[in-house]
Coordinates of C-alpha atoms in Angstrom, one line a residue:
Chain A
M1 CA -3.1 -5.8 -21.4
L2 CA -3.4 -5.2 -25.2
T3 CA -7.2 -5.5 -25.0
F4 CA -7.1 -3.1 -22.2
I5 CA -5.1 -0.6 -24.1
L6 CA -7.3 -0.9 -27.2
K7 CA -10.4 -0.5 -25.1
R8 CA -9.1 2.6 -23.4
L9 CA -7.9 4.0 -26.7
G10 CA -11.4 3.6 -28.2
L11 CA -12.9 5.3 -25.1
A12 CA -10.4 8.2 -25.4
L13 CA -11.3 8.7 -29.1
L14 CA -15.0 8.8 -28.2
V15 CA -14.4 11.3 -25.5
A16 CA -12.3 13.4 -27.8
F17 CA -15.0 13.5 -30.4
T18 CA -17.6 14.4 -27.8
V19 CA -15.4 17.2 -26.4
S20 CA -14.8 18.6 -29.9
F21 CA -18.6 18.7 -30.6
I22 CA -19.4 20.3 -27.2
S23 CA -16.7 22.9 -27.5
F24 CA -17.7 23.8 -31.0
S25 CA -21.4 24.2 -30.0
L26 CA -20.6 26.3 -27.0
L27 CA -18.6 28.7 -29.0
F28 CA -21.3 28.7 -31.7
L29 CA -23.9 29.7 -29.0
S30 CA -21.7 32.2 -27.2
G31 CA -22.3 35.1 -29.6
D32 CA -22.4 36.3 -33.2
P33 CA -19.0 35.8 -34.6
A34 CA -19.7 37.9 -37.7
A35 CA -20.7 40.9 -35.6
A36 CA -17.6 40.5 -33.5
L37 CA -15.4 40.3 -36.6
A38 CA -17.0 43.2 -38.2
G39 CA -16.4 45.5 -35.3
E40 CA -18.7 48.0 -33.5
T41 CA -18.9 50.5 -36.3
A42 CA -19.9 48.1 -39.1
S43 CA -23.3 48.4 -40.7
G44 CA -25.8 45.6 -40.8
E45 CA -25.1 44.9 -44.4
D46 CA -21.4 44.5 -43.7
V47 CA -22.1 42.0 -41.0
E48 CA -24.4 40.1 -43.3
A49 CA -21.7 40.1 -46.0
L50 CA -19.1 38.8 -43.5
R51 CA -21.6 36.2 -42.3
R52 CA -21.9 34.8 -45.8
L53 CA -18.2 35.1 -46.5
Y54 CA -17.2 33.0 -43.5
G55 CA -20.2 30.7 -43.9
F56 CA -21.8 31.5 -40.5
D57 CA -25.2 31.5 -42.1
R58 CA -25.1 27.7 -42.7
P59 CA -26.6 25.2 -40.2
M60 CA -24.3 24.5 -37.2
L61 CA -23.9 20.8 -37.9
V62 CA -22.6 21.6 -41.4
Q63 CA -20.2 24.1 -40.0
Y64 CA -19.1 21.6 -37.4
G65 CA -18.6 18.8 -40.0
E66 CA -16.5 21.1 -42.2
W67 CA -14.4 22.3 -39.2
L68 CA -13.9 18.7 -37.9
F69 CA -12.7 17.4 -41.3
S70 CA -10.3 20.2 -41.8
A71 CA -9.1 19.8 -38.2
L72 CA -8.4 16.1 -38.7
R73 CA -6.2 17.1 -41.6
G74 CA -4.4 19.6 -39.3
D75 CA -6.1 22.6 -40.8
F76 CA -7.7 24.8 -38.1
G77 CA -8.3 27.7 -40.5
E78 CA -6.7 31.2 -40.3
S79 CA -6.5 33.3 -37.2
Y80 CA -8.7 36.4 -37.5
Y81 CA -6.2 38.5 -35.6
F82 CA -2.8 37.2 -36.5
K83 CA -3.7 36.4 -40.1
L84 CA -1.7 33.2 -39.8
P85 CA -2.7 29.6 -40.1
V86 CA -4.0 28.6 -36.6
A87 CA -2.2 25.3 -36.7
S88 CA 1.3 26.8 -37.1
L89 CA 0.5 29.6 -34.6
I90 CA -0.5 27.1 -31.9
A91 CA 2.4 24.7 -32.8
D92 CA 4.8 27.6 -32.3
R93 CA 3.4 28.7 -29.0
L94 CA 3.0 25.1 -27.7
Q95 CA 6.8 24.6 -27.7
I96 CA 7.1 27.0 -24.8
T97 CA 4.0 25.7 -23.0
M98 CA 5.1 22.0 -23.4
T99 CA 8.6 22.8 -22.2
L100 CA 7.2 24.6 -19.2
G101 CA 4.5 21.9 -18.5
V102 CA 6.9 19.0 -18.7
C103 CA 9.6 20.8 -16.6
G104 CA 6.8 21.8 -14.1
I105 CA 5.4 18.3 -13.6
V106 CA 8.9 16.8 -13.5
F107 CA 9.9 19.3 -10.8
A108 CA 6.7 18.6 -8.9
L109 CA 7.1 14.8 -9.0
V110 CA 10.8 14.9 -8.3
T111 CA 10.3 17.0 -5.1
A112 CA 6.9 15.8 -4.0
V113 CA 7.3 12.0 -4.3
P114 CA 10.5 11.6 -2.3
L115 CA 9.3 14.1 0.3
G116 CA 6.0 12.3 0.6
V117 CA 7.8 8.9 1.0
V118 CA 10.1 10.3 3.7
A119 CA 7.2 12.0 5.5
A120 CA 5.4 8.6 5.5
I121 CA 8.4 6.7 6.8
R122 CA 8.8 9.1 9.7
P123 CA 5.3 10.5 10.4
N124 CA 5.4 13.6 12.7
S125 CA 9.1 13.9 12.4
L126 CA 10.8 17.2 11.5
I127 CA 10.9 16.3 7.8
D128 CA 7.2 15.5 7.9
R129 CA 6.5 18.9 9.4
V130 CA 8.6 20.7 7.0
A131 CA 6.9 18.9 4.1
L132 CA 3.5 19.8 5.6
F133 CA 4.5 23.4 5.9
L134 CA 5.8 23.4 2.3
S135 CA 2.6 21.9 1.0
V136 CA 0.3 24.3 3.0
A137 CA 2.4 27.2 1.8
G138 CA 2.2 26.0 -1.8
Q139 CA -1.5 25.6 -1.7
A140 CA -2.0 29.0 0.0
M141 CA 0.3 31.1 -2.1
P142 CA -1.1 32.4 -5.4
S143 CA 1.2 31.6 -8.4
F144 CA 1.5 35.2 -9.6
W145 CA 2.6 36.4 -6.1
F146 CA 5.1 33.6 -5.7
G147 CA 6.4 34.3 -9.2
L148 CA 6.8 38.0 -8.5
I149 CA 8.7 37.2 -5.2
L150 CA 11.1 34.9 -7.2
I151 CA 11.6 37.6 -9.7
V152 CA 12.3 40.2 -7.1
V153 CA 14.8 38.0 -5.2
F154 CA 16.6 36.0 -8.0
A155 CA 16.3 38.4 -11.0
I156 CA 16.4 41.8 -9.5
Q157 CA 18.3 41.6 -6.2
L158 CA 20.7 38.7 -6.8
G159 CA 20.7 39.0 -10.6
W160 CA 21.2 35.2 -11.0
L161 CA 18.3 34.6 -13.4
P162 CA 16.6 36.6 -16.2
P163 CA 13.3 38.0 -15.0
S164 CA 11.3 37.2 -18.2
G165 CA 11.3 35.9 -21.7
A166 CA 12.0 32.5 -23.2
A167 CA 15.4 32.9 -24.8
S168 CA 17.4 30.2 -22.9
W169 CA 17.0 27.4 -20.4
K170 CA 17.7 29.9 -17.7
H171 CA 14.5 31.6 -18.5
F172 CA 12.5 28.5 -17.6
I173 CA 13.9 27.9 -14.1
M174 CA 11.7 30.3 -12.2
P175 CA 8.5 29.5 -14.2
T176 CA 9.1 25.8 -13.7
I177 CA 9.5 26.2 -10.0
V178 CA 6.3 28.3 -9.7
L179 CA 4.3 26.0 -11.9
G180 CA 5.7 22.9 -10.3
Y181 CA 5.2 24.2 -6.8
Y182 CA 1.6 24.7 -7.5
A183 CA 1.2 21.0 -8.3
M184 CA 3.5 19.7 -5.6
P185 CA 1.3 19.9 -2.4
A186 CA -1.4 17.6 -3.7
I187 CA 1.1 15.1 -5.1
M188 CA 3.1 15.1 -1.8
R189 CA 0.1 14.6 0.4
L190 CA -1.3 11.9 -1.8
T191 CA 2.1 10.1 -1.8
R192 CA 2.4 10.4 2.0
A193 CA -1.2 9.1 2.6
G194 CA -0.7 6.3 0.1
M195 CA 2.6 5.2 1.6
L196 CA 1.3 5.4 5.2
D197 CA -1.6 3.2 4.2
V198 CA 0.4 0.7 2.2
L199 CA 3.2 0.4 4.8
N200 CA 0.6 -0.8 7.3
S201 CA -0.7 -3.5 5.0
D202 CA -0.2 -7.2 5.6
F203 CA 1.8 -7.7 2.4
I204 CA 4.5 -5.3 3.7
R205 CA 4.8 -7.5 6.8
T206 CA 5.0 -10.5 4.5
A207 CA 7.9 -8.9 2.6
R208 CA 9.7 -8.1 5.9
A209 CA 9.1 -11.7 7.0
K210 CA 10.9 -12.9 3.9
G211 CA 13.9 -11.0 4.9
A212 CA 13.6 -8.1 2.4
G213 CA 15.7 -5.1 3.4
E214 CA 14.1 -1.7 4.1
T215 CA 14.9 -0.2 0.7
R216 CA 13.4 -3.1 -1.1
V217 CA 10.3 -3.0 1.1
L218 CA 9.8 0.7 0.6
F219 CA 10.5 0.9 -3.1
K220 CA 9.7 -2.5 -4.6
H221 CA 6.7 -3.4 -2.4
A222 CA 5.2 -0.2 -1.0
L223 CA 5.8 2.6 -3.5
R224 CA 4.5 0.7 -6.5
N225 CA 1.2 0.3 -4.7
A226 CA 1.1 3.8 -3.2
I227 CA 2.0 5.6 -6.4
I228 CA -1.1 4.5 -8.3
P229 CA -3.4 7.3 -7.3
V230 CA -0.5 9.8 -7.7
V231 CA -0.2 8.8 -11.4
S232 CA -3.8 9.7 -12.0
L233 CA -3.5 13.0 -10.2
A234 CA -0.3 13.9 -12.0
A235 CA -2.0 13.3 -15.4
V236 CA -4.8 15.7 -14.5
Q237 CA -2.3 18.3 -13.2
M238 CA -0.2 17.9 -16.3
G239 CA -3.2 18.6 -18.5
F240 CA -4.0 21.6 -16.3
M241 CA -0.4 22.9 -16.5
L242 CA -0.5 22.9 -20.3
G243 CA -3.9 24.5 -20.6
G244 CA -3.9 26.7 -17.5
S245 CA -0.4 28.1 -17.2
I246 CA -1.8 31.5 -18.3
V247 CA -0.9 33.2 -15.0
V248 CA 2.7 31.9 -15.0
E249 CA 3.1 32.7 -18.6
S250 CA 1.9 36.2 -18.1
V251 CA 4.1 36.8 -15.0
F252 CA 7.3 35.7 -16.8
A253 CA 6.2 37.0 -20.2
L254 CA 6.5 33.6 -21.8
H255 CA 4.3 33.7 -24.9
G256 CA 3.0 30.2 -24.7
A257 CA -0.3 28.6 -25.6
G258 CA -2.0 29.7 -22.4
Y259 CA -1.1 33.3 -23.2
L260 CA -2.3 32.8 -26.7
A261 CA -5.7 31.5 -25.4
W262 CA -6.1 34.6 -23.3
E263 CA -5.2 36.9 -26.2
S264 CA -7.5 35.1 -28.6
I265 CA -10.5 35.2 -26.2
A266 CA -10.0 38.9 -25.7
R267 CA -9.9 39.5 -29.4
N268 CA -12.8 37.2 -30.3
D269 CA -10.4 35.2 -32.5
L270 CA -12.8 32.3 -33.0
P271 CA -10.7 29.8 -35.0
T272 CA -7.8 30.1 -32.6
V273 CA -10.0 29.7 -29.5
Q274 CA -11.7 26.7 -31.0
A275 CA -8.5 25.0 -31.9
L276 CA -6.9 25.8 -28.5
I277 CA -9.9 24.3 -26.6
L278 CA -9.6 21.2 -28.8
V279 CA -5.8 21.0 -28.3
F280 CA -6.1 21.5 -24.5
S281 CA -8.8 18.9 -24.1
M282 CA -6.8 16.5 -26.3
F283 CA -4.0 16.9 -23.8
Y284 CA -6.2 15.9 -21.0
I285 CA -7.5 12.9 -22.9
V286 CA -4.0 11.8 -23.9
F287 CA -2.6 12.2 -20.3
T288 CA -5.6 10.4 -18.8
F289 CA -5.0 7.6 -21.3
I290 CA -1.3 7.4 -20.5
A291 CA -2.2 7.4 -16.8
D292 CA -4.7 4.6 -17.3
V293 CA -2.1 2.5 -19.1
L294 CA 0.6 3.2 -16.5
N295 CA -1.8 2.3 -13.7
A296 CA -2.7 -0.9 -15.4
W297 CA 0.9 -1.8 -15.7
L298 CA 1.4 -0.9 -12.0
D299 CA -1.7 -2.7 -10.7
P300 CA -2.7 -5.9 -12.5
R301 CA -6.2 -5.7 -11.0
M302 CA -7.0 -2.7 -13.2
R303 CA -6.2 -4.6 -16.4
S304 CA -9.5 -6.4 -16.3
A305 CA -11.4 -3.1 -15.9
Chain B
M1 CA 15.6 -35.7 22.7
S2 CA 16.7 -33.4 19.9
E3 CA 18.4 -30.1 20.5
T4 CA 16.6 -26.9 21.4
L5 CA 16.0 -24.7 18.3
L6 CA 14.3 -21.7 19.8
S7 CA 14.5 -20.7 23.4
V8 CA 12.6 -17.7 24.8
K9 CA 13.0 -16.7 28.5
N10 CA 11.1 -14.0 30.3
L11 CA 9.8 -12.2 27.2
T12 CA 8.0 -9.0 28.0
L13 CA 6.4 -6.7 25.6
D14 CA 5.2 -3.2 26.6
I15 CA 3.2 -0.9 24.4
P16 CA 3.0 2.8 25.4
T17 CA -0.5 4.1 25.0
G18 CA -2.1 7.4 25.7
S19 CA -3.5 6.2 29.0
G20 CA -0.4 4.3 30.3
T21 CA 1.8 1.4 29.4
L22 CA 0.0 -1.7 28.0
H23 CA 1.7 -4.8 29.4
A24 CA 0.8 -7.0 26.4
V25 CA 3.1 -9.9 27.2
R26 CA 4.5 -10.4 30.7
G27 CA 7.5 -12.7 31.3
I28 CA 6.8 -15.7 29.2
D29 CA 9.1 -18.7 28.7
F30 CA 8.9 -21.4 26.0
D31 CA 11.2 -23.4 23.8
V32 CA 10.9 -25.4 20.7
R33 CA 13.0 -28.3 19.7
R34 CA 14.0 -29.3 16.2
G35 CA 11.2 -31.0 14.4
E36 CA 8.7 -30.3 17.2
T37 CA 5.3 -28.5 17.0
L38 CA 4.5 -26.1 19.7
S39 CA 1.1 -24.6 19.8
I40 CA 0.4 -21.4 21.5
V41 CA -3.3 -21.2 22.3
G42 CA -5.3 -18.2 23.6
E43 CA -8.1 -15.8 23.0
S44 CA -7.8 -12.8 20.7
G45 CA -5.7 -10.2 22.3
S46 CA -3.8 -12.6 24.6
G47 CA -0.5 -11.6 23.0
K48 CA 0.0 -14.7 20.8
S49 CA 0.7 -12.9 17.6
L50 CA 2.8 -10.3 19.3
T51 CA 4.9 -13.1 20.7
S52 CA 5.6 -14.5 17.3
L53 CA 6.4 -11.1 15.8
A54 CA 8.8 -10.5 18.7
V55 CA 10.7 -13.6 17.8
M56 CA 10.8 -12.5 14.2
G57 CA 11.9 -9.0 15.2
L58 CA 9.0 -7.6 13.3
L59 CA 7.3 -5.6 16.1
G60 CA 6.2 -2.1 15.5
K61 CA 8.7 0.6 16.5
T62 CA 6.6 1.7 19.5
I63 CA 6.5 -1.7 21.1
K64 CA 9.2 -2.3 23.7
R65 CA 10.7 -5.8 23.8
S66 CA 12.7 -7.1 26.7
A67 CA 13.8 -10.7 27.6
D68 CA 16.4 -12.6 29.4
E69 CA 16.9 -14.7 26.3
I70 CA 15.7 -15.2 22.8
R71 CA 18.0 -17.7 21.2
F72 CA 17.6 -19.3 17.8
A73 CA 20.0 -22.2 17.3
D74 CA 23.3 -20.5 18.3
I75 CA 22.2 -17.0 17.5
D76 CA 21.3 -14.5 20.3
L77 CA 18.3 -12.7 18.7
L78 CA 18.3 -10.1 21.5
K79 CA 21.7 -8.8 20.3
A80 CA 21.4 -9.7 16.7
R81 CA 22.0 -6.8 14.2
K82 CA 19.3 -5.9 11.7
R83 CA 21.4 -7.6 9.0
V84 CA 21.6 -10.9 10.9
M85 CA 17.8 -10.8 11.5
R86 CA 17.2 -10.2 7.8
D87 CA 19.3 -13.2 6.9
L88 CA 17.3 -15.3 9.3
R89 CA 13.9 -14.1 8.2
G90 CA 12.4 -16.0 5.3
N91 CA 15.4 -18.2 5.4
R92 CA 15.8 -20.1 8.6
I93 CA 12.7 -18.8 10.3
A94 CA 9.6 -18.3 8.1
M95 CA 6.2 -17.1 8.9
I96 CA 2.7 -17.7 7.6
F97 CA 0.1 -15.0 8.5
Q98 CA -3.6 -15.3 9.2
E99 CA -4.9 -13.1 6.4
P100 CA -4.2 -14.8 3.0
M101 CA -6.4 -12.3 1.2
T102 CA -4.2 -9.3 2.1
S103 CA -0.8 -10.9 2.8
L104 CA 0.3 -11.1 -0.8
N105 CA 1.4 -8.0 -2.8
P106 CA -1.3 -7.3 -5.3
A107 CA 1.2 -5.8 -7.8
Y108 CA 3.4 -8.8 -8.4
T109 CA 2.9 -12.3 -9.8
I110 CA 2.8 -15.4 -7.6
G111 CA 6.1 -16.4 -9.3
D112 CA 7.8 -13.2 -8.3
Q113 CA 6.6 -13.4 -4.7
L114 CA 7.4 -17.1 -4.3
T115 CA 11.0 -16.7 -5.6
E116 CA 11.8 -13.5 -3.7
A117 CA 13.0 -15.1 -0.5
L118 CA 15.0 -17.7 -2.3
L119 CA 16.7 -15.1 -4.5
L120 CA 17.4 -12.9 -1.5
H121 CA 19.0 -15.6 0.6
R122 CA 20.6 -18.1 -1.8
K123 CA 22.7 -17.7 -4.8
V124 CA 20.4 -19.4 -7.3
S125 CA 19.3 -18.4 -10.8
R126 CA 15.8 -17.2 -11.4
A127 CA 15.1 -20.3 -13.5
A128 CA 16.2 -22.5 -10.6
A129 CA 14.1 -20.5 -8.1
L130 CA 11.1 -20.8 -10.4
A131 CA 11.6 -24.5 -10.7
R132 CA 11.7 -24.7 -6.9
A133 CA 8.5 -22.6 -6.7
V134 CA 6.7 -25.0 -9.0
E135 CA 7.9 -28.0 -7.0
L136 CA 6.5 -26.4 -3.8
L137 CA 3.3 -25.3 -5.3
E138 CA 2.7 -28.9 -6.3
K139 CA 3.7 -30.0 -2.8
V140 CA 1.1 -27.8 -1.2
G141 CA -1.5 -29.3 -3.6
I142 CA -2.0 -26.6 -6.2
T143 CA -2.9 -27.9 -9.6
A144 CA -1.4 -26.5 -12.8
A145 CA 1.4 -25.1 -10.7
A146 CA 3.5 -23.9 -13.5
S147 CA 0.7 -21.8 -15.0
R148 CA 0.1 -20.2 -11.5
L149 CA 3.5 -18.4 -11.6
S150 CA 2.3 -15.7 -14.0
Q151 CA -1.0 -15.2 -12.1
Y152 CA -1.7 -12.4 -9.7
P153 CA -3.0 -12.8 -6.2
H154 CA -6.5 -11.4 -7.1
Q155 CA -6.9 -14.2 -9.5
L156 CA -6.7 -16.8 -6.7
S157 CA -9.2 -17.9 -4.1
G158 CA -8.5 -17.6 -0.3
G159 CA -7.6 -21.2 0.0
L160 CA -5.2 -21.1 -2.9
R161 CA -3.6 -17.9 -1.6
Q162 CA -3.0 -19.5 1.8
R163 CA -1.4 -22.5 0.0
V164 CA 0.8 -20.0 -1.9
M165 CA 1.7 -18.4 1.5
I166 CA 2.7 -21.8 2.8
A167 CA 4.8 -22.6 -0.3
M168 CA 6.4 -19.2 0.0
A169 CA 7.4 -19.8 3.6
L170 CA 8.9 -23.1 2.7
M171 CA 11.1 -21.9 -0.2
C172 CA 14.3 -21.8 1.8
E173 CA 13.5 -24.9 3.8
P174 CA 13.3 -23.1 7.2
D175 CA 14.3 -24.7 10.5
L176 CA 11.4 -23.0 12.1
L177 CA 8.0 -22.2 10.7
I178 CA 5.7 -19.8 12.6
A179 CA 2.1 -20.2 11.6
D180 CA -0.1 -17.4 13.0
E181 CA -3.7 -18.7 12.8
P182 CA -3.1 -20.0 9.3
T183 CA -6.6 -21.4 8.9
T184 CA -8.7 -18.8 10.7
A185 CA -9.7 -16.9 7.5
L186 CA -10.6 -20.0 5.6
D187 CA -13.7 -22.1 5.0
V188 CA -14.0 -25.0 7.5
T189 CA -13.6 -27.5 4.7
I190 CA -10.3 -25.9 3.6
Q191 CA -9.1 -25.5 7.2
A192 CA -8.7 -29.2 7.8
Q193 CA -6.8 -29.6 4.5
I194 CA -4.4 -26.8 5.2
L195 CA -3.7 -28.1 8.7
R196 CA -3.1 -31.6 7.4
L197 CA -0.7 -30.2 4.8
L198 CA 1.2 -28.2 7.5
V199 CA 1.6 -31.3 9.6
D200 CA 2.7 -33.4 6.7
L201 CA 5.2 -30.8 5.6
T202 CA 6.8 -30.3 9.0
T203 CA 7.2 -34.0 9.4
E204 CA 8.6 -34.4 5.9
M205 CA 11.0 -31.5 6.1
N206 CA 11.8 -32.1 9.8
M207 CA 10.8 -28.6 10.5
A208 CA 9.9 -27.1 13.9
M209 CA 6.6 -25.2 14.0
I210 CA 5.0 -22.7 16.3
L211 CA 1.3 -22.9 15.6
I212 CA -0.6 -20.0 16.9
T213 CA -4.3 -20.5 17.2
H214 CA -7.4 -20.0 19.3
D215 CA -8.8 -23.3 18.3
L216 CA -8.1 -26.1 20.7
G217 CA -9.5 -28.6 18.3
V218 CA -6.6 -27.7 15.9
V219 CA -4.1 -28.1 18.7
A220 CA -5.3 -31.5 19.7
R221 CA -4.7 -32.8 16.2
V222 CA -1.2 -31.4 15.5
A223 CA 0.7 -30.2 18.5
D224 CA 3.5 -32.0 20.4
K225 CA 3.5 -29.3 23.1
V226 CA 0.9 -26.7 24.1
A227 CA 1.4 -23.3 25.7
V228 CA -1.9 -21.8 26.9
M229 CA -1.7 -18.0 26.9
Y230 CA -4.1 -15.7 28.8
A231 CA -3.8 -12.0 28.9
G232 CA -0.1 -11.9 28.1
E233 CA 1.0 -14.7 30.3
L234 CA 1.5 -18.4 29.8
V235 CA -0.8 -20.0 32.3
E236 CA 0.0 -23.6 31.4
T237 CA 2.6 -25.4 29.3
G238 CA 3.1 -29.0 28.7
P239 CA 3.0 -32.0 26.3
A240 CA -0.2 -31.8 24.3
T241 CA -1.4 -35.2 25.4
E242 CA -0.9 -34.4 29.1
V243 CA -2.5 -31.0 28.9
F244 CA -5.6 -32.4 27.2
A245 CA -5.8 -35.4 29.5
A246 CA -5.1 -33.5 32.7
P247 CA -5.5 -29.8 32.3
S248 CA -4.2 -28.1 35.4
H249 CA -5.0 -24.5 35.1
P250 CA -8.6 -23.4 35.6
Y251 CA -8.4 -21.4 32.4
T252 CA -7.3 -24.4 30.4
R253 CA -10.1 -26.5 31.8
G254 CA -12.5 -23.7 31.0
L255 CA -11.3 -23.7 27.4
L256 CA -11.6 -27.4 27.0
R257 CA -15.2 -27.2 28.2
C258 CA -15.9 -24.8 25.4
I259 CA -15.2 -27.4 22.7
P260 CA -17.1 -30.7 22.2
Q261 CA -15.0 -33.7 23.1
P262 CA -15.9 -37.1 21.6
G263 CA -17.0 -39.5 24.4
K264 CA -17.1 -36.8 27.1
T265 CA -19.5 -34.2 25.9
A266 CA -23.1 -35.5 26.2
R267 CA -25.2 -35.1 23.1
G268 CA -27.5 -32.1 23.4
A269 CA -25.7 -30.7 26.4
A270 CA -24.7 -27.1 26.4
L271 CA -21.0 -26.4 25.8
G272 CA -19.2 -24.4 28.4
T273 CA -18.4 -20.7 28.3
I274 CA -16.0 -18.6 30.3
A275 CA -17.9 -15.7 31.7
G276 CA -16.4 -12.2 31.8
I277 CA -13.9 -10.4 29.6
V278 CA -10.1 -10.2 29.4
P279 CA -8.9 -7.6 31.9
S280 CA -7.3 -4.4 30.8
L281 CA -3.5 -4.7 30.7
V282 CA -2.9 -1.0 30.9
G283 CA -1.0 0.0 34.1
E284 CA 0.5 -2.4 36.6
V285 CA -0.7 -5.9 36.4
T286 CA -0.1 -8.1 39.4
G287 CA -1.2 -11.6 40.5
C288 CA -3.2 -13.9 38.3
A289 CA -4.8 -12.1 35.4
F290 CA -7.5 -14.8 35.2
R291 CA -8.8 -14.2 38.7
T292 CA -11.6 -11.9 37.5
R293 CA -13.1 -14.7 35.6
C294 CA -12.1 -17.6 37.7
A295 CA -14.8 -19.4 39.8
H296 CA -12.2 -20.3 42.4
A297 CA -10.5 -16.9 42.9
I298 CA -9.4 -16.1 46.5
P299 CA -7.7 -13.0 47.8
A300 CA -4.3 -14.6 47.4
C301 CA -4.7 -14.5 43.6
R302 CA -3.7 -10.8 43.8
D303 CA -0.2 -11.8 45.0
P304 CA 2.6 -13.2 42.9
I305 CA 1.6 -16.6 41.6
P306 CA 3.9 -19.5 42.1
Q307 CA 5.0 -21.8 39.3
R308 CA 3.5 -25.3 39.8
G309 CA 4.1 -28.7 38.2
D310 CA 7.4 -29.8 36.8
A311 CA 9.6 -28.6 33.9
S312 CA 7.7 -30.4 31.3
H313 CA 4.2 -29.7 32.4
A314 CA 4.0 -26.4 34.3
F315 CA 1.2 -24.1 35.3
R316 CA 0.7 -21.0 37.5
C317 CA -1.9 -21.0 40.1
V318 CA -2.3 -20.2 43.9
F319 CA -3.7 -23.7 44.3
A320 CA -1.2 -26.5 44.2
D321 CA -3.6 -28.6 42.2
G322 CA -4.8 -25.7 40.1
A323 CA -8.1 -25.6 42.1
L324 CA -9.1 -29.0 40.7
S325 CA -10.3 -30.1 44.1
E326 CA -12.4 -26.9 44.3
E327 CA -14.2 -27.8 41.1
G328 CA -16.8 -30.0 42.6
K329 CA -17.7 -27.4 45.3
V330 CA -18.8 -24.8 42.8
A331 CA -22.0 -25.4 41.0

């Protein structure tokens, strides 16, 4: 198991390094940062001066090396727009995004897994149909629309919850539901399919033949095997939620990292965009790594992989 | 004679399908005494496995079970509550399945799975259960038994897994062991070993066994009693020696011609086959199910078939002698 973890860790670092290089090159190729910084009215000399000031005239590899070494020390440079260190800017915004992401995935898992299990125990029952309806609706409904509906009902008409902002835990209820509901359908369907499959397997019959009770059969014998693909899916969705919650953050005026990414792209704030891409991809890498370790713990056959 | 351990009377299993009810098992009777081995023989799809699952109470929800009696020791299994059935399963009635490759949970160690039944049914410590597991692993011929406990199923071969399944079934010293084609999925060389092992263990533990198989060669070696099943009915039941010496039902004779018999089958001669296929059991089934493949079938085979023979060796056929006298007339 330890060898497995070390192997996966090495792999994760390699992927992280590759991602950092690719994201840096892509931004490097995507336009002239000096021109963007100088603005539309600047003269050619001004642009040249800026280019030399920020070091954009040096070879790309040199710039990448410099950027990577500062990044490793936690220094992502200064934001062109906010005039603040990028690291503290992102750290500040990440609190909101992390809170939202964690709440969202927890909400999704807590609703989707039990619903998937029940749907699998009683296929074609009323609960199964309700679960199917919920998941189809969740997949079909755009997040911004669902968010607005919630605001209209719970904030404006009923007045139970604040419509926007991030001042208290109450502000996070609706965004959590919207974000979580987006991830729920896939998790639920995968849990249901996995459980149906596992419940038909021979080792479940063996467990019953031993005299194990239904609860034990379902949770000890079946769920552990059925949940394995769900773990991988949840990890990817978690990464997506942290990086891609821009829509939800905009609807509820939560100024998180997703919103920051949108702002920075719109303003050509190169250091911030670079740092955000790196941070978001690191999240994916970290969650995939965690999912791999979890799966190896759940399924011993994966430990040798 | 020892007391009857399991008694099944008029067991019927119906499976609703899209095109009508499938009468998978129709009114079969059998009993097993303490320490005795009953072998249920038949082709694939004859209802052997369903019969064993019906005894265990492990049929799928859609299958309808009815019977005049299913009695285990002094417990009426027809009326037994779920709780009572759970207490029996893995404890007093244990089962070995035919697929050793898939019948163990891939996520748990051999030790966990071996001790599970014992920990569920008896008040023993985990250490004591593990000690018992090692003892049984050794008994079923697994080397380095103690080190196997921490291994996972995927680390063991098919033969080893089936031995683990056997050890697992024996953890609580059951009164009755149901072995559903325990050797089918294994190499021929391993088959004989596993079979020998089962016979030795039943003798040693004075355990009754229902051995389900399609292999008459297996039956001849181990069974006290044989029940020949065809398309959901028992066509012939009796002591193994009698059934093999004087098979009464045309189907039994047909089956015996399909396997080489030392001294009887001429070297180089073709083995017998039974032409035709098993009839569909969807919709009403009347008369003898074997009539479509029987060389001696007459119109009366469509009518209800009388029970022939005596209580110990019985068969169902329109002919009082099971058409034995007709045998010579057909080429």
